[in-house]
mmCIF file of N, CA and C in Angstrom:
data_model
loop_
_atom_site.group_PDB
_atom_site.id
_atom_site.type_symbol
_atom_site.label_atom_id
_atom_site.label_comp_id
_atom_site.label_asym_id
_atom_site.label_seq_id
_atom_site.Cartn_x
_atom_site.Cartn_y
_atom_site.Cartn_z
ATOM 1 N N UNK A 12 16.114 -35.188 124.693
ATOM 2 C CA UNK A 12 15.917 -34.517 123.430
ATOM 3 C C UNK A 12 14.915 -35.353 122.634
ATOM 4 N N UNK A 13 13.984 -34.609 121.713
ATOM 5 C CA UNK A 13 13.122 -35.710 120.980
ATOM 6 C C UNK A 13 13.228 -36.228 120.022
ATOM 7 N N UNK A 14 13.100 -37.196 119.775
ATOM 8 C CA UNK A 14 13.255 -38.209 118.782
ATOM 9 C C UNK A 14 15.179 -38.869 118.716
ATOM 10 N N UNK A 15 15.436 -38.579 119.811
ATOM 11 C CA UNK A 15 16.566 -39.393 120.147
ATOM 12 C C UNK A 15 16.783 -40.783 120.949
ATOM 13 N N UNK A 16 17.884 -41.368 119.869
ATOM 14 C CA UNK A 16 17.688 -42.769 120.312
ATOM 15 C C UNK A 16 17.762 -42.960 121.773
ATOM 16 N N UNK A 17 17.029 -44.489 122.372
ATOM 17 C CA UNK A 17 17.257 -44.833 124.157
ATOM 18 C C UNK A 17 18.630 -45.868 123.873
ATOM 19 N N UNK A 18 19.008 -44.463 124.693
ATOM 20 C CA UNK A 18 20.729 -45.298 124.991
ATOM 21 C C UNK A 18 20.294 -46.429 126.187
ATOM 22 N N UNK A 19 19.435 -46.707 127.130
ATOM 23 C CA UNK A 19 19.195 -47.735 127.696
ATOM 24 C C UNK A 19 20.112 -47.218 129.156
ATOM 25 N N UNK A 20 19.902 -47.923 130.362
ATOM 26 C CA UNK A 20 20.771 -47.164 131.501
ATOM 27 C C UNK A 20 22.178 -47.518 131.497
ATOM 28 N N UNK A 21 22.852 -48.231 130.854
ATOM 29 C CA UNK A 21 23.717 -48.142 130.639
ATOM 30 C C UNK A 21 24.844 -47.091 129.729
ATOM 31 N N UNK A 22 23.879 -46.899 128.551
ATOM 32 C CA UNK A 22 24.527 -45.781 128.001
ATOM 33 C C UNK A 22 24.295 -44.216 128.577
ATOM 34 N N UNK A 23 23.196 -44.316 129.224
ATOM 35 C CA UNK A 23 22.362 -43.341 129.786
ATOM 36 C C UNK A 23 23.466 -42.576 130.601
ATOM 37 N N UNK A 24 24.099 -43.394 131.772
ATOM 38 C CA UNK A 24 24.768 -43.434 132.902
ATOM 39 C C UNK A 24 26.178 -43.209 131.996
ATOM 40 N N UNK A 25 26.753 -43.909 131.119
ATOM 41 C CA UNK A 25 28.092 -43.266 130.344
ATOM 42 C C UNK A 25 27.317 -41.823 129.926
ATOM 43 N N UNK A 26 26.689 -41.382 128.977
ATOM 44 C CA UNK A 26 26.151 -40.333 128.217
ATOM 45 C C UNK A 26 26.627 -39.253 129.686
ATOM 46 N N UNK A 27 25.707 -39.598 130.863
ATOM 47 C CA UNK A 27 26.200 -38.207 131.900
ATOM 48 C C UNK A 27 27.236 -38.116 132.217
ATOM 49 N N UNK A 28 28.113 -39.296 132.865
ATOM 50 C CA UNK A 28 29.715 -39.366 132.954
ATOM 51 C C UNK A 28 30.100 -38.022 132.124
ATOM 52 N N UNK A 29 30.007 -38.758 130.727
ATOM 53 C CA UNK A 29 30.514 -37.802 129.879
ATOM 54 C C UNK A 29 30.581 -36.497 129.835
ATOM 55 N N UNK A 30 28.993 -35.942 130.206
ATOM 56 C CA UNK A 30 28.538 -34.519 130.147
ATOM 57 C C UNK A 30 29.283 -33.527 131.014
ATOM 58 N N UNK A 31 29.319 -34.835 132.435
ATOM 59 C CA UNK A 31 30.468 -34.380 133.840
ATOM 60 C C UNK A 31 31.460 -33.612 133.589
ATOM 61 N N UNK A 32 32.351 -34.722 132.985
ATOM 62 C CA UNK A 32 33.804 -34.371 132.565
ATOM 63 C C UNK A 32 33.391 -33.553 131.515
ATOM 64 N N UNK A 33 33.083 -32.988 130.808
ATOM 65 C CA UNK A 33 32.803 -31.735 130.136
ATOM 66 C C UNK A 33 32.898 -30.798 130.715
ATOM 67 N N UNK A 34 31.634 -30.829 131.311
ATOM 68 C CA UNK A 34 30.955 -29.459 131.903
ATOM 69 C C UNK A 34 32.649 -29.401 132.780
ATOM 70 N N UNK A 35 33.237 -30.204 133.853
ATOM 71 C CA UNK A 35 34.229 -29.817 134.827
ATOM 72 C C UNK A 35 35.096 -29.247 133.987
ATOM 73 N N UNK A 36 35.368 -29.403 132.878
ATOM 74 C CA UNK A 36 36.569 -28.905 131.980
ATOM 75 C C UNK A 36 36.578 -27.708 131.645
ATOM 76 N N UNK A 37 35.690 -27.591 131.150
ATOM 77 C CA UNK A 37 35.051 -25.630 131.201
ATOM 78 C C UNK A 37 35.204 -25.158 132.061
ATOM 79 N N UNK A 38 34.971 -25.610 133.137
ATOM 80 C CA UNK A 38 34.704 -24.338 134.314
ATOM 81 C C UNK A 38 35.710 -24.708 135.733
ATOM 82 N N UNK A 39 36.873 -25.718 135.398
ATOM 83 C CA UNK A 39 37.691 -25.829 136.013
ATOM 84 C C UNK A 39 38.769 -24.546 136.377
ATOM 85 N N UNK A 40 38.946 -24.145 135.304
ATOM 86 C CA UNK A 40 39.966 -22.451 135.395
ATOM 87 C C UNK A 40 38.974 -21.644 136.266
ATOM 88 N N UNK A 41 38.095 -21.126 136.237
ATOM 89 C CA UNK A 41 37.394 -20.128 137.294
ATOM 90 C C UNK A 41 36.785 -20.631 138.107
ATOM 91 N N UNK A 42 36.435 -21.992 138.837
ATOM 92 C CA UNK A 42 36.661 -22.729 140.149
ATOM 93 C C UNK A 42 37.744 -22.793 140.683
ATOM 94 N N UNK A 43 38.905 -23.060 140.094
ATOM 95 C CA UNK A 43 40.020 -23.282 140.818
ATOM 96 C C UNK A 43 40.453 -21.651 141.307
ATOM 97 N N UNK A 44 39.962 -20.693 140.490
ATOM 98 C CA UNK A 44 40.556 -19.426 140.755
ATOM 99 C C UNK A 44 39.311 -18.997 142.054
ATOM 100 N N UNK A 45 38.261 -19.362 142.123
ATOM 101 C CA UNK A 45 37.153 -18.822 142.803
ATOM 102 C C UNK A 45 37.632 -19.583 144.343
ATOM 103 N N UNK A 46 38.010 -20.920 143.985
ATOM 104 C CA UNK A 46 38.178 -21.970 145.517
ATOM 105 C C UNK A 46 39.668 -20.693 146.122
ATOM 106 N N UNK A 47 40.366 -20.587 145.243
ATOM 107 C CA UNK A 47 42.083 -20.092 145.833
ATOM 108 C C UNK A 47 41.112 -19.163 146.340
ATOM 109 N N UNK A 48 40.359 -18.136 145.952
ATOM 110 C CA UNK A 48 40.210 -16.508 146.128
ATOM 111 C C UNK A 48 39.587 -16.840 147.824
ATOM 112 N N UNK A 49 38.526 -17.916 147.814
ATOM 113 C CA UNK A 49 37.936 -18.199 148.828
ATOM 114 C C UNK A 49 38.232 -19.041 150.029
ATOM 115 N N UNK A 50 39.691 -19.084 149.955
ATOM 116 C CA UNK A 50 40.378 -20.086 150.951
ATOM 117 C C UNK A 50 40.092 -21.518 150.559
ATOM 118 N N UNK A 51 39.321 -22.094 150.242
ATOM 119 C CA UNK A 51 38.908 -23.494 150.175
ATOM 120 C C UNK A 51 39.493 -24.639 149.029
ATOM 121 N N UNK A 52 40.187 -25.603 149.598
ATOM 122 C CA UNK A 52 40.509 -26.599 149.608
ATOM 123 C C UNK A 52 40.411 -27.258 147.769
ATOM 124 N N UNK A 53 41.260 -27.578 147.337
ATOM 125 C CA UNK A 53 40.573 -28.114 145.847
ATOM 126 C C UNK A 53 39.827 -29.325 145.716
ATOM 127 N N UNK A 54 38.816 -29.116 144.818
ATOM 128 C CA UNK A 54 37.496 -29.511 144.982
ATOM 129 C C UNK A 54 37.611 -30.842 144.814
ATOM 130 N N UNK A 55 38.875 -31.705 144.117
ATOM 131 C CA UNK A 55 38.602 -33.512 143.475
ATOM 132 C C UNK A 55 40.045 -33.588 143.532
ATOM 133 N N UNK A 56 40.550 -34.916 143.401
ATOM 134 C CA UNK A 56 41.448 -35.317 143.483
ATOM 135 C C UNK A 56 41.757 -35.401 141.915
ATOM 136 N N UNK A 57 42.932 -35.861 141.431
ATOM 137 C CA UNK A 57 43.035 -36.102 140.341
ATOM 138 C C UNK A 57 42.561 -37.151 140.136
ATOM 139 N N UNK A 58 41.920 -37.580 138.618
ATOM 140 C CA UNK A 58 41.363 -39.000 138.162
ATOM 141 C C UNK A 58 39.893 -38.793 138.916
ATOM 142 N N UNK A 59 39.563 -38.108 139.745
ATOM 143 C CA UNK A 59 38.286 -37.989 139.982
ATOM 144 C C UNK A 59 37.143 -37.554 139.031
ATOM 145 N N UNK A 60 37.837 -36.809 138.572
ATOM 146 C CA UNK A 60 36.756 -35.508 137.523
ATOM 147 C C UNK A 60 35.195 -36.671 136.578
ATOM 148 N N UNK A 61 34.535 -36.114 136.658
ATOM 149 C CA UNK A 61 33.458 -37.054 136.119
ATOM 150 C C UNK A 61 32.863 -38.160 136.739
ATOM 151 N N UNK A 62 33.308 -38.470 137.976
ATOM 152 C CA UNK A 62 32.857 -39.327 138.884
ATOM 153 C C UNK A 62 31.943 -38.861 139.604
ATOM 154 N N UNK A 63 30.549 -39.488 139.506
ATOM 155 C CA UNK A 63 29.474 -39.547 139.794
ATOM 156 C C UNK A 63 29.325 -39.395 141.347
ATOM 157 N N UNK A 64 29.158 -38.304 142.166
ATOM 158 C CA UNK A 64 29.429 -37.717 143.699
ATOM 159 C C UNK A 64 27.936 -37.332 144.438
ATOM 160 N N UNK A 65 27.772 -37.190 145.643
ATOM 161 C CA UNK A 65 26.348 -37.549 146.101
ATOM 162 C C UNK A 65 26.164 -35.849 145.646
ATOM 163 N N UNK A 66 24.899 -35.514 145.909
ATOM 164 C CA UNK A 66 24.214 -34.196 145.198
ATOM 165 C C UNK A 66 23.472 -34.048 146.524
ATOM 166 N N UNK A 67 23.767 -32.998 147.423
ATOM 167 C CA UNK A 67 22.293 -32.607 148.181
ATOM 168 C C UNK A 67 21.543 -31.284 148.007
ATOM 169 N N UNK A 68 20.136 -31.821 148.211
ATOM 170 C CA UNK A 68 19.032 -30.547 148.216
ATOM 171 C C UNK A 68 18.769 -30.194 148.858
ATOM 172 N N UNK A 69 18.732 -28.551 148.678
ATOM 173 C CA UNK A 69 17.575 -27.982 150.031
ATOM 174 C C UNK A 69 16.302 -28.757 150.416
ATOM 175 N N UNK A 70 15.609 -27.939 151.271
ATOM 176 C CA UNK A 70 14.347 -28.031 151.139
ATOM 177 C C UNK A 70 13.492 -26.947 151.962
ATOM 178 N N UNK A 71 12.445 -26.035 151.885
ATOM 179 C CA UNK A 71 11.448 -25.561 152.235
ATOM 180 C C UNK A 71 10.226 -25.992 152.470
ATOM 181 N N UNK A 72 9.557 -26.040 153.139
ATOM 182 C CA UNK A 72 8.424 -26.434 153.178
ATOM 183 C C UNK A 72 7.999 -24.965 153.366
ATOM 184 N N UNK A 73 8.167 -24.175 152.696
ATOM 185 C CA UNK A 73 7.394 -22.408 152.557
ATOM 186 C C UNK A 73 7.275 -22.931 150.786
ATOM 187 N N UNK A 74 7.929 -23.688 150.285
ATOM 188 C CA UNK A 74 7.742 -23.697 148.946
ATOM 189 C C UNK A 74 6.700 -25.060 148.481
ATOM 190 N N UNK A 75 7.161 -26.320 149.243
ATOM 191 C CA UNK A 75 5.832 -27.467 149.236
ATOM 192 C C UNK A 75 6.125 -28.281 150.606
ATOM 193 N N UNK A 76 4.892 -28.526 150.865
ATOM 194 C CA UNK A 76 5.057 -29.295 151.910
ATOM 195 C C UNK A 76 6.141 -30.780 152.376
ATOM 196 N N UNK A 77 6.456 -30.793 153.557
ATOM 197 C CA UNK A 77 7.159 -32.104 153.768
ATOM 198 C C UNK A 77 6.283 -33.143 153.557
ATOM 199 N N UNK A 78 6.784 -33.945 152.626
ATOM 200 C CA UNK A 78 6.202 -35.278 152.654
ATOM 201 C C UNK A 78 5.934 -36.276 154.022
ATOM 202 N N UNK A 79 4.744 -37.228 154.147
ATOM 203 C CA UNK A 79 4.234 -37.466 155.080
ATOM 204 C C UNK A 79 5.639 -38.362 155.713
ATOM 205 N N UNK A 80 6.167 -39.152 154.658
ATOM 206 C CA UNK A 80 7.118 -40.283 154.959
ATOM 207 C C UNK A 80 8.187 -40.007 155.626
ATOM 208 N N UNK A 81 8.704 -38.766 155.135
ATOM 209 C CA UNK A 81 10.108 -38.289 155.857
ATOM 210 C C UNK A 81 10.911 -38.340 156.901
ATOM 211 N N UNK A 82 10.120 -38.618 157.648
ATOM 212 C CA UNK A 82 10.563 -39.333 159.110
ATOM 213 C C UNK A 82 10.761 -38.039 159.971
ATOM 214 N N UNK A 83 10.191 -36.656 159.631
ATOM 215 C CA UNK A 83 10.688 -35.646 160.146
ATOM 216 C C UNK A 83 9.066 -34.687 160.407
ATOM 217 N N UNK A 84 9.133 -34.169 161.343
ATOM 218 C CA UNK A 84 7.604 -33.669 162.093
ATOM 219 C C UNK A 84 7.042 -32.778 160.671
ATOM 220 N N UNK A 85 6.059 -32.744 160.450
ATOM 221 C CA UNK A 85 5.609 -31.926 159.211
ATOM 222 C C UNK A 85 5.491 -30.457 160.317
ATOM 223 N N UNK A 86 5.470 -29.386 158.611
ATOM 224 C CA UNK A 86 5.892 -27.717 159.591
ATOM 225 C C UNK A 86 4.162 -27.339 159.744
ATOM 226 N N UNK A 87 4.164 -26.634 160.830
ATOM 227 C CA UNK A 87 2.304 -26.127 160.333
ATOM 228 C C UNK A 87 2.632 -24.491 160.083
#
């Protein structure tokens, strides 16, 4: 946001924590109802909620190319 103070990475890293456990709190009632509807397993343990969990991305290379480094054959 602009002209907001630098919480520095420390506060940075609390500030999202925070946002986590938010955002999970909201939308815990219609996940938990969406996981039951869909067979699947509940999503965190307790005391988990807001704990910082790995994130993976797609990727296309129809949308940008694979990077040279990737360790993976570029697409032609």
């Amino acid at each position: 946001m602009p002209g907001a103070d630098d919480l520095g990475p420390d506060g940075n890293l609390a500030a999202g924590r925070a946002l986590l456990a938010q955002a999970e709190t909201l939308q815990e009632g219609v996940l938990t109802r969406l996981r039951t509807r869909l067979g699947l397993p509940a999503a965190v343990g307790p005391g988990q909620a807001g704990r910082i969990r790995p994130v993976f991305h797609g990727f296309s290379p129809q949308v940008v190319p694979r990077p040279a480094d990737s360790g993976r054959p570029r697409s032609r």
